Tab-separated table of C-alpha atoms in Angstrom:
chain	number	residue	atom	x	y	z
A	23	MET	CA	48.936	-46.966	-93.955
A	24	ARG	CA	46.301	-49.566	-92.077
A	25	ASP	CA	49.234	-50.729	-89.808
A	26	LEU	CA	50.116	-47.164	-89.096
A	27	LEU	CA	46.678	-46.342	-87.676
A	28	ASP	CA	46.407	-49.624	-86.123
A	29	LEU	CA	49.588	-49.125	-84.028
A	30	THR	CA	48.056	-45.301	-82.923
A	31	LEU	CA	45.021	-47.325	-81.693
A	32	SER	CA	46.512	-50.034	-80.100
A	33	GLU	CA	49.086	-47.799	-78.345
A	34	ALA	CA	46.052	-45.415	-77.168
A	35	ARG	CA	44.455	-48.259	-75.473
A	36	ARG	CA	47.675	-49.328	-73.754
A	37	LEU	CA	47.952	-45.750	-72.501
A	38	GLY	CA	44.229	-46.010	-71.138
A	39	ALA	CA	42.093	-44.332	-73.722
A	40	ASP	CA	38.282	-45.876	-73.342
A	41	GLU	CA	38.122	-44.689	-77.287
A	42	ALA	CA	40.075	-42.986	-80.075
A	43	LEU	CA	40.290	-42.270	-83.208
A	44	ALA	CA	43.010	-41.870	-85.949
A	45	SER	CA	43.835	-40.529	-89.371
A	46	TYR	CA	46.209	-40.040	-91.808
A	47	ARG	CA	45.959	-37.369	-94.345
A	48	ARG	CA	48.426	-36.704	-97.479
A	49	THR	CA	47.611	-33.767	-99.770
A	50	ARG	CA	50.009	-32.933	-102.701
A	51	ARG	CA	48.558	-29.097	-104.125
A	52	LEU	CA	49.925	-27.528	-106.779
A	53	ARG	CA	48.847	-23.854	-107.214
A	54	ALA	CA	49.652	-20.962	-109.881
A	55	VAL	CA	48.918	-17.220	-108.772
A	56	VAL	CA	47.455	-14.792	-110.917
A	57	LYS	CA	48.414	-11.046	-110.685
A	58	ASN	CA	47.722	-8.427	-113.295
A	59	ASP	CA	47.518	-9.953	-116.310
A	60	GLU	CA	50.132	-12.567	-115.720
A	61	VAL	CA	51.173	-15.538	-114.217
A	62	ARG	CA	53.183	-14.693	-111.373
A	63	GLN	CA	53.805	-17.640	-109.199
A	64	ALA	CA	53.910	-21.482	-109.487
A	65	THR	CA	54.101	-23.741	-105.993
A	66	GLN	CA	54.257	-27.140	-104.816
A	67	THR	CA	53.464	-28.297	-101.783
A	68	VAL	CA	52.990	-32.231	-100.381
A	69	GLU	CA	51.548	-32.438	-96.442
A	70	ARG	CA	50.727	-35.527	-94.254
A	71	ALA	CA	49.595	-35.551	-91.005
A	72	VAL	CA	48.524	-38.365	-88.570
A	73	HIS	CA	45.740	-37.129	-86.165
A	74	VAL	CA	44.782	-38.592	-82.963
A	75	ALA	CA	41.506	-38.201	-80.764
A	76	VAL	CA	41.356	-40.090	-77.323
A	77	ILE	CA	38.632	-40.226	-74.816
A	78	VAL	CA	39.789	-40.924	-71.335
A	79	GLY	CA	36.596	-41.380	-68.710
A	80	LYS	CA	34.593	-38.559	-70.804
A	81	ARG	CA	37.873	-36.489	-71.558
A	82	LEU	CA	38.401	-35.493	-74.693
A	83	ALA	CA	41.902	-34.535	-76.244
A	84	THR	CA	43.622	-34.615	-79.521
A	85	SER	CA	47.071	-34.410	-80.918
A	86	SER	CA	48.561	-34.279	-84.879
A	87	THR	CA	51.871	-34.491	-85.424
A	88	THR	CA	53.496	-34.018	-89.231
A	89	GLU	CA	55.892	-36.757	-89.034
A	90	VAL	CA	54.573	-39.857	-89.767
A	91	THR	CA	57.023	-42.384	-88.179
A	92	ALA	CA	56.020	-44.985	-85.721
A	93	ASP	CA	57.885	-43.325	-82.787
A	94	ASP	CA	56.255	-40.059	-83.558
A	95	VAL	CA	53.154	-41.083	-83.836
A	96	ARG	CA	53.438	-42.907	-80.578
A	97	ARG	CA	54.641	-39.450	-78.486
A	98	SER	CA	51.686	-38.397	-80.099
A	99	VAL	CA	49.185	-40.411	-78.809
A	100	GLU	CA	51.048	-39.623	-75.007
A	101	THR	CA	50.763	-36.214	-75.585
A	102	ALA	CA	46.983	-36.834	-76.403
A	103	ILE	CA	46.708	-38.995	-73.090
A	104	ARG	CA	48.327	-36.463	-71.226
A	105	LEU	CA	45.805	-33.351	-72.241
A	106	ALA	CA	42.947	-36.185	-72.130
A	107	ARG	CA	43.727	-36.568	-68.207
A	108	ALA	CA	44.302	-32.964	-67.746
A	109	SER	CA	40.806	-31.577	-68.833
A	110	LYS	CA	37.561	-31.769	-67.463
A	111	PRO	CA	34.902	-34.442	-68.454
A	112	ASN	CA	32.442	-33.853	-70.972
A	113	GLU	CA	29.107	-35.439	-69.391
A	114	HIS	CA	27.577	-34.742	-73.072
A	115	TRP	CA	29.891	-37.569	-74.339
A	116	SER	CA	28.381	-41.044	-75.365
A	117	GLY	CA	30.685	-42.668	-77.753
A	118	LEU	CA	31.937	-42.648	-80.994
A	119	PRO	CA	29.616	-43.993	-83.736
A	120	GLU	CA	28.999	-47.663	-84.697
A	121	PRO	CA	31.031	-48.505	-88.231
A	122	GLN	CA	27.860	-48.149	-91.061
A	123	PRO	CA	28.451	-49.385	-94.746
A	124	LEU	CA	29.964	-46.640	-96.805
A	125	PRO	CA	28.186	-44.957	-99.671
A	126	LYS	CA	29.353	-45.373	-103.180
A	127	VAL	CA	30.337	-42.290	-104.849
A	128	SER	CA	31.731	-41.056	-108.529
A	129	GLY	CA	33.757	-38.848	-109.833
A	130	LEU	CA	35.477	-37.798	-106.883
A	131	TYR	CA	39.079	-38.760	-107.932
A	132	ASP	CA	40.502	-38.449	-111.586
A	133	ARG	CA	43.563	-40.795	-112.435
A	134	ARG	CA	44.809	-37.913	-114.906
A	135	VAL	CA	45.459	-35.357	-111.957
A	136	GLU	CA	48.016	-37.806	-110.227
A	137	SER	CA	50.402	-36.865	-113.356
A	138	VAL	CA	49.594	-33.206	-113.755
A	139	SER	CA	53.201	-31.394	-113.381
A	140	ALA	CA	53.473	-27.623	-112.126
A	141	GLY	CA	53.790	-26.487	-115.934
A	142	GLU	CA	50.330	-27.740	-116.722
A	143	VAL	CA	49.027	-26.093	-114.024
A	144	VAL	CA	50.554	-22.628	-115.004
A	145	GLU	CA	49.166	-23.502	-118.821
A	146	MET	CA	45.719	-23.960	-116.721
A	147	ALA	CA	46.112	-20.583	-115.659
A	148	TRP	CA	47.273	-18.883	-118.781
A	149	SER	CA	44.417	-20.519	-121.096
A	150	ALA	CA	41.827	-18.506	-118.251
A	151	VAL	CA	44.227	-15.123	-118.603
A	152	GLU	CA	44.720	-15.025	-122.280
A	153	ARG	CA	40.960	-15.774	-122.709
A	154	ALA	CA	39.906	-13.040	-120.540
A	155	ARG	CA	42.492	-10.615	-122.991
A	156	GLU	CA	41.269	-12.070	-126.001
A	157	PHE	CA	37.672	-11.328	-125.363
A	158	ASP	CA	37.852	-7.655	-125.305
A	159	ALA	CA	41.113	-5.355	-125.036
A	160	ARG	CA	38.996	-3.110	-122.069
A	161	VAL	CA	39.428	-6.157	-119.593
A	162	SER	CA	42.433	-6.379	-117.003
A	163	VAL	CA	42.946	-9.425	-114.768
A	164	VAL	CA	43.352	-8.729	-111.474
A	165	ASP	CA	44.162	-11.812	-109.788
A	166	GLY	CA	43.185	-15.127	-109.628
A	167	LEU	CA	44.416	-18.625	-109.139
A	168	VAL	CA	44.253	-22.134	-111.222
A	169	GLU	CA	44.797	-25.159	-107.823
A	170	VAL	CA	45.276	-29.054	-108.587
A	171	THR	CA	44.921	-31.337	-105.393
A	172	VAL	CA	45.286	-34.319	-104.564
A	173	ALA	CA	44.132	-36.174	-101.249
A	174	ASP	CA	45.001	-39.468	-99.458
A	175	HIS	CA	42.706	-39.955	-96.352
A	176	PHE	CA	42.704	-42.704	-94.125
A	177	LEU	CA	40.454	-43.325	-90.883
A	178	ALA	CA	40.180	-45.815	-88.250
A	179	THR	CA	38.774	-45.886	-84.808
A	180	SER	CA	38.213	-48.073	-81.586
A	181	LYS	CA	34.557	-49.077	-82.665
A	182	GLY	CA	36.229	-50.956	-85.457
A	183	PHE	CA	35.692	-48.518	-88.470
A	184	TYR	CA	38.253	-48.563	-91.308
A	185	GLY	CA	37.764	-46.186	-94.266
A	186	GLU	CA	39.639	-45.139	-97.301
A	187	ASP	CA	39.089	-42.842	-99.135
A	188	LYS	CA	41.120	-40.798	-102.425
A	189	GLY	CA	40.008	-37.813	-104.160
A	190	THR	CA	40.847	-34.845	-106.370
A	191	VAL	CA	40.206	-31.797	-106.898
A	192	VAL	CA	40.189	-28.944	-109.494
A	193	TRP	CA	39.498	-25.363	-109.356
A	194	GLY	CA	40.284	-21.906	-110.374
A	195	TYR	CA	38.997	-18.301	-109.555
A	196	LEU	CA	39.952	-15.203	-111.511
A	197	THR	CA	38.911	-11.262	-111.067
A	198	ALA	CA	38.795	-9.253	-113.880
A	199	ILE	CA	38.015	-5.622	-114.967
A	200	ALA	CA	37.230	-2.982	-117.369
A	201	LYS	CA	37.950	0.347	-118.381
A	202	GLU	CA	36.722	2.467	-121.089
A	203	ALA	CA	37.646	6.463	-121.807
A	204	GLY	CA	38.501	6.559	-118.483
A	205	GLU	CA	35.797	4.811	-116.747
A	206	VAL	CA	36.273	1.796	-114.378
A	207	GLY	CA	33.732	-0.826	-114.245
A	208	SER	CA	33.199	-3.155	-111.319
A	209	PHE	CA	35.160	-5.916	-110.385
A	210	SER	CA	34.368	-9.237	-111.609
A	211	PHE	CA	34.511	-12.841	-110.322
A	212	ALA	CA	33.998	-15.964	-112.162
A	213	VAL	CA	34.858	-19.620	-110.262
A	214	GLU	CA	35.174	-22.696	-111.705
A	215	ALA	CA	35.822	-26.129	-110.017
A	216	GLY	CA	35.056	-29.812	-109.751
A	217	ARG	CA	37.124	-33.040	-109.017
A	218	SER	CA	38.424	-33.934	-112.704
A	219	LEU	CA	40.690	-31.998	-115.189
A	220	ASP	CA	37.054	-31.549	-117.388
A	221	VAL	CA	37.160	-27.750	-115.140
A	222	ASP	CA	37.033	-25.071	-118.291
A	223	PHE	CA	39.175	-22.864	-117.229
A	224	VAL	CA	39.248	-21.348	-120.535
A	225	ARG	CA	35.261	-20.555	-119.867
A	226	MET	CA	36.091	-19.130	-116.497
A	227	GLY	CA	38.235	-16.437	-118.040
A	228	GLU	CA	35.348	-15.697	-120.688
A	229	LYS	CA	33.280	-15.171	-117.922
A	230	ALA	CA	34.743	-12.741	-116.158
A	231	ALA	CA	35.376	-10.886	-118.832
A	232	ARG	CA	32.129	-10.695	-120.110
A	233	LEU	CA	30.890	-9.634	-116.365
A	234	ALA	CA	33.270	-6.927	-116.479
A	235	VAL	CA	32.481	-5.384	-119.732
A	236	GLU	CA	28.535	-5.756	-118.660
A	237	SER	CA	29.467	-3.429	-115.505
A	238	LEU	CA	30.954	-0.251	-117.709
A	239	ARG	CA	28.745	2.641	-117.798
A	240	ALA	CA	26.938	2.456	-114.462
A	241	LYS	CA	24.701	4.500	-112.880
A	242	PRO	CA	23.585	5.761	-109.524
A	243	VAL	CA	19.888	4.972	-108.306
A	244	GLU	CA	17.601	6.417	-105.615
A	245	SER	CA	16.525	3.971	-102.599
A	246	PHE	CA	13.787	1.915	-102.672
A	247	GLU	CA	11.671	-1.112	-101.735
A	248	GLY	CA	11.509	-3.605	-104.820
A	249	THR	CA	12.326	-6.999	-106.468
A	250	LEU	CA	16.049	-8.364	-106.109
A	251	VAL	CA	16.754	-10.999	-108.668
A	252	VAL	CA	20.248	-12.745	-107.553
A	253	SER	CA	22.296	-15.057	-108.986
A	254	PRO	CA	23.525	-18.560	-107.923
A	255	GLU	CA	26.818	-16.463	-107.044
A	256	VAL	CA	24.712	-14.125	-104.901
A	257	ALA	CA	22.828	-17.278	-103.736
A	258	LEU	CA	25.894	-18.982	-102.308
A	259	ASP	CA	26.315	-16.439	-99.764
A	260	PHE	CA	22.964	-16.851	-98.558
A	261	PHE	CA	22.783	-20.453	-98.611
A	262	SER	CA	25.906	-20.841	-96.949
A	263	ALA	CA	24.905	-18.927	-94.317
A	264	LEU	CA	21.028	-20.557	-94.072
A	265	ALA	CA	23.485	-23.595	-93.395
A	266	SER	CA	25.221	-22.545	-90.690
A	267	ALA	CA	21.808	-21.951	-89.057
A	268	TYR	CA	20.470	-25.529	-89.717
A	269	ARG	CA	23.602	-26.907	-88.449
A	270	ALA	CA	23.210	-29.075	-84.907
A	271	ASP	CA	25.935	-27.345	-83.059
A	272	ASN	CA	24.746	-24.043	-83.772
A	273	VAL	CA	21.214	-24.969	-83.050
A	274	TRP	CA	22.319	-26.411	-79.713
A	275	LYS	CA	24.988	-23.358	-78.562
A	276	GLY	CA	21.433	-21.206	-79.236
A	277	SER	CA	23.458	-19.446	-81.558
A	278	SER	CA	20.853	-20.098	-84.695
A	279	PRO	CA	17.435	-18.745	-85.012
A	280	LEU	CA	15.964	-22.095	-86.667
A	281	ALA	CA	16.177	-23.851	-83.623
A	282	GLY	CA	13.048	-25.443	-82.123
A	283	LYS	CA	11.376	-24.754	-85.457
A	284	LEU	CA	11.870	-28.524	-86.962
A	285	GLY	CA	8.092	-29.049	-88.515
A	286	GLU	CA	7.295	-25.793	-89.379
A	287	GLN	CA	7.870	-23.327	-91.923
A	288	VAL	CA	11.278	-21.253	-92.736
A	289	VAL	CA	11.259	-20.028	-95.816
A	290	HIS	CA	9.070	-19.776	-99.104
A	291	GLU	CA	7.262	-22.821	-99.844
A	292	SER	CA	9.120	-22.894	-103.556
A	293	LEU	CA	12.457	-23.857	-101.767
A	294	THR	CA	13.611	-27.369	-100.774
A	295	VAL	CA	17.017	-27.588	-99.611
A	296	LYS	CA	19.128	-30.259	-99.430
A	297	ASP	CA	22.577	-31.475	-97.606
A	298	SER	CA	25.049	-33.889	-99.709
A	299	GLY	CA	27.945	-35.770	-99.068
A	300	VAL	CA	27.425	-38.128	-102.106
A	301	VAL	CA	26.742	-35.728	-104.994
A	302	GLU	CA	28.789	-36.906	-108.263
A	303	ASP	CA	31.446	-34.412	-108.446
A	304	GLY	CA	30.985	-32.489	-105.835
A	305	VAL	CA	33.924	-30.746	-104.397
A	306	MET	CA	32.765	-31.423	-100.983
A	307	SER	CA	31.448	-35.261	-101.344
A	308	SER	CA	33.437	-38.131	-99.807
A	309	LEU	CA	32.873	-41.718	-98.574
A	310	PHE	CA	32.704	-40.775	-94.857
A	311	ASP	CA	33.541	-37.494	-92.419
A	312	ALA	CA	35.724	-36.878	-89.794
A	313	GLU	CA	34.352	-39.390	-87.347
A	314	GLY	CA	33.851	-42.528	-89.681
A	315	SER	CA	30.459	-41.790	-90.208
A	316	PRO	CA	28.927	-42.469	-94.090
A	317	ARG	CA	28.243	-39.251	-96.121
A	318	ARG	CA	24.418	-39.244	-97.069
A	319	GLU	CA	22.241	-36.596	-98.838
A	320	THR	CA	19.267	-35.010	-96.430
A	321	VAL	CA	16.728	-33.412	-97.148
A	322	VAL	CA	16.831	-30.315	-94.682
A	323	ILE	CA	13.936	-28.264	-96.064
A	324	GLU	CA	11.105	-29.466	-97.772
A	325	LYS	CA	8.663	-27.152	-99.590
A	326	GLY	CA	10.004	-24.660	-96.945
A	327	VAL	CA	9.315	-26.638	-94.028
A	328	LEU	CA	12.497	-27.139	-91.952
A	329	LYS	CA	12.824	-31.140	-91.430
A	330	ARG	CA	15.752	-31.923	-89.593
A	331	TYR	CA	19.297	-30.425	-88.815
A	332	ILE	CA	22.439	-31.486	-90.032
A	333	SER	CA	24.605	-33.292	-87.495
A	334	ASN	CA	27.733	-35.345	-86.174
A	335	THR	CA	26.920	-38.428	-83.367
A	336	TYR	CA	27.999	-36.289	-80.946
A	337	VAL	CA	25.243	-33.382	-81.015
A	338	ALA	CA	22.757	-35.516	-82.635
A	339	ASN	CA	22.953	-37.588	-79.318
A	340	VAL	CA	22.243	-34.180	-77.209
A	341	LEU	CA	19.362	-33.014	-79.105
A	342	GLY	CA	17.962	-36.350	-79.562
A	343	ILE	CA	18.020	-36.187	-83.355
A	344	GLU	CA	19.369	-38.300	-86.050
A	345	ALA	CA	23.127	-38.314	-86.979
A	346	THR	CA	23.670	-36.837	-90.763
A	347	GLY	CA	27.169	-37.492	-91.423
A	348	ASN	CA	28.274	-34.105	-91.234
A	349	ALA	CA	31.046	-34.083	-88.529
A	350	SER	CA	33.632	-31.571	-89.079
A	351	SER	CA	35.425	-32.741	-86.256
A	352	LEU	CA	34.005	-35.625	-83.016
A	353	LEU	CA	32.348	-32.354	-81.493
A	354	ASP	CA	31.934	-29.739	-84.340
A	355	VAL	CA	29.450	-29.845	-87.563
A	356	ALA	CA	29.846	-28.977	-90.962
A	357	PRO	CA	27.876	-28.859	-94.388
A	358	THR	CA	28.939	-30.620	-97.557
A	359	ASN	CA	27.351	-29.830	-100.865
A	360	THR	CA	24.087	-27.793	-100.591
A	361	LEU	CA	21.515	-28.447	-103.201
A	362	VAL	CA	18.527	-25.916	-103.466
A	363	ALA	CA	15.697	-27.375	-105.977
A	364	PRO	CA	15.261	-25.457	-109.034
A	365	GLY	CA	12.050	-23.757	-110.248
A	366	ASP	CA	9.752	-23.784	-113.314
A	367	MET	CA	11.106	-20.247	-114.956
A	368	SER	CA	14.256	-19.512	-117.217
A	369	THR	CA	15.990	-16.403	-115.621
A	370	GLU	CA	14.425	-14.233	-118.308
A	371	GLU	CA	10.876	-14.887	-117.297
A	372	LEU	CA	12.253	-14.053	-113.750
A	373	LEU	CA	13.334	-10.437	-114.827
A	374	GLU	CA	9.952	-10.109	-117.130
A	375	GLY	CA	8.067	-10.062	-113.370
A	376	VAL	CA	10.468	-7.529	-112.195
A	377	LYS	CA	8.220	-3.946	-111.729
A	378	ARG	CA	11.091	-2.600	-110.297
A	379	GLY	CA	14.488	-4.010	-108.726
A	380	ILE	CA	17.769	-4.509	-109.313
A	381	TYR	CA	19.775	-7.989	-110.818
A	382	VAL	CA	22.832	-8.847	-108.683
A	383	ARG	CA	25.439	-11.329	-109.912
A	384	ARG	CA	28.007	-10.504	-107.246
A	385	PHE	CA	27.860	-9.518	-103.334
A	386	SER	CA	30.079	-7.732	-101.447
A	387	GLY	CA	29.230	-7.852	-97.345
A	388	ASP	CA	27.822	-9.588	-94.640
A	389	VAL	CA	25.052	-12.484	-94.415
A	390	ARG	CA	25.027	-13.536	-90.600
A	391	PHE	CA	22.943	-16.718	-90.150
A	392	GLN	CA	22.736	-15.628	-86.146
A	393	ASP	CA	20.457	-12.863	-86.892
A	394	GLY	CA	19.577	-12.876	-90.636
A	395	VAL	CA	21.068	-9.303	-91.177
A	396	VAL	CA	22.406	-8.904	-94.705
A	397	SER	CA	23.904	-5.728	-95.537
A	398	GLY	CA	26.553	-5.046	-98.226
A	399	VAL	CA	27.278	-3.719	-101.775
A	400	ALA	CA	25.441	-4.442	-104.573
A	401	LYS	CA	28.155	-5.706	-107.530
A	402	GLN	CA	27.751	-6.385	-110.875
A	403	ALA	CA	24.283	-5.143	-110.379
A	404	PHE	CA	21.601	-3.648	-112.926
A	405	TYR	CA	18.738	-1.916	-112.819
A	406	VAL	CA	15.361	-3.531	-113.526
A	407	GLU	CA	12.197	-1.862	-114.799
A	408	ASN	CA	8.964	-3.311	-116.159
A	409	GLY	CA	10.815	-6.314	-116.751
A	410	GLU	CA	14.001	-4.528	-118.690
A	411	ILE	CA	17.482	-4.489	-117.645
A	412	LYS	CA	17.871	-0.541	-118.151
A	413	HIS	CA	21.693	-0.170	-117.010
A	414	PRO	CA	24.610	-1.124	-114.987
A	415	VAL	CA	24.713	0.143	-111.205
A	416	VAL	CA	26.977	1.873	-109.050
A	417	GLY	CA	26.635	2.602	-105.328
A	418	CYS	CA	24.304	0.605	-104.529
A	419	MET	CA	23.617	-1.287	-101.265
A	420	ILE	CA	21.386	-4.106	-99.959
A	421	SER	CA	19.662	-4.086	-96.482
A	422	GLY	CA	17.647	-6.704	-95.262
A	423	ASN	CA	16.837	-10.147	-93.151
A	424	LEU	CA	17.962	-13.272	-94.555
A	425	TYR	CA	15.334	-15.162	-92.730
A	426	GLU	CA	12.629	-12.522	-94.095
A	427	MET	CA	14.122	-12.594	-97.783
A	428	LEU	CA	14.172	-16.221	-98.055
A	429	ARG	CA	10.078	-16.179	-97.232
A	430	ASN	CA	9.405	-13.779	-100.049
A	431	VAL	CA	10.748	-15.465	-102.683
A	432	SER	CA	8.684	-15.385	-105.611
A	433	GLY	CA	10.517	-17.388	-108.426
A	434	ALA	CA	13.057	-19.676	-109.416
A	435	SER	CA	15.134	-20.685	-112.284
A	436	LYS	CA	15.038	-23.909	-114.158
A	437	GLU	CA	18.655	-23.609	-114.641
A	438	VAL	CA	21.005	-24.616	-111.286
A	439	GLU	CA	24.683	-23.576	-111.435
A	440	ARG	CA	27.233	-24.668	-109.235
A	441	VAL	CA	29.140	-22.509	-107.174
A	442	LEU	CA	32.124	-24.244	-105.136
A	443	ASN	CA	29.758	-26.649	-103.113
A	444	VAL	CA	26.603	-24.383	-103.794
A	445	TYR	CA	23.973	-25.898	-106.442
A	446	ALA	CA	21.553	-23.158	-106.511
A	447	PRO	CA	19.457	-21.314	-109.380
A	448	THR	CA	18.475	-17.670	-110.125
A	449	LEU	CA	16.067	-16.268	-107.418
A	450	ARG	CA	13.975	-13.611	-107.115
A	451	ILE	CA	13.044	-11.966	-103.831
A	452	GLU	CA	10.118	-9.318	-103.106
A	453	LYS	CA	10.149	-6.643	-100.783
A	454	VAL	CA	13.891	-5.640	-100.282
A	455	ASN	CA	15.459	-2.780	-99.759
A	456	ILE	CA	17.628	-1.274	-102.345
A	457	VAL	CA	19.988	1.728	-101.163
A	458	GLY	CA	20.999	3.955	-103.578
A	459	LYS	CA	22.406	7.414	-103.783
């Protein structure tokens, strides 16, 4: 494959490119889809693509082809060169990054996944469905999927970088609901993900069923200002939005309220947040990013203080900051795995400190990083009074501002749970508007 990338780069230089980047990705994906208590469909796809980016006098353009012959690659390079010459110069462009040593990251590839068949993926999905149904007869599985992916990624640049990355991802989700005497509970959601075949889909099915049953016999509550306790599943929404705010490209564009706040306290002092592309078994971990820069771990927020933004080389040069290995393209930035430091209490102790509030394990709504608006329905929610869970809640909404909420954190659990690419504890937040009926 290196020969094909070398051909791509040499062809780009021959046609007048000052700089070029070439990548090849092959992805094999097996998927089993769940619907209404059954595994309904199994699919297998294999995708191949060569991507080329060229820079001609600060004019950038890209082209891709899913046909990976030498002739098709040459045509793709010609297209990119033609588009670049027709484009306006990007005066902010300062060049591709210089090659750097790549990290050693364990747990990204499980050889066993290579030989998994479509039938075995179907069996994994059935194991989740059957466990959910066995857990309680009142439970029905609404939908879900199990997906197994093997990906090969090769990248080379005219600066002399060459990298190979091989990875596997195994993940799935299940949505369930419980019914009793004509009453329908809240939809539950459970997800499991990892880089190996050790992902436990039976546990996923049991969790979905347990959450569904626990939401039965829900009652409405009146509106009040109180304490919000959020599970790691809800923390995923909060910290994913926060990650968009500390992306350097959003800071540069002026869409992030964290612009100009380096060195300032932006969340509660108990919170430390890292972006890490080198977490063992992390679903967003890899050896290098989309421009060939090495992945790394970056402390973004330390004890509530904003230390740095995550960035690619392009935006880092514009802002005069450090690149952090977070390129999703030559011009764009994306987070990898978000790590939120644990606290010093158990979830039970967090709840014991609640005078009046709700404990939320699923959130359906908007969390906007641009202005911090949080608005949506609390699902899998429970009313808490004087440290005791009283009953499930129905028809309850959360209204507030993300940045104010993260400044009003009053506790975090010792236990950290991974939900996709976010590793977070359960959080307790004060002074939140709970909108009831």
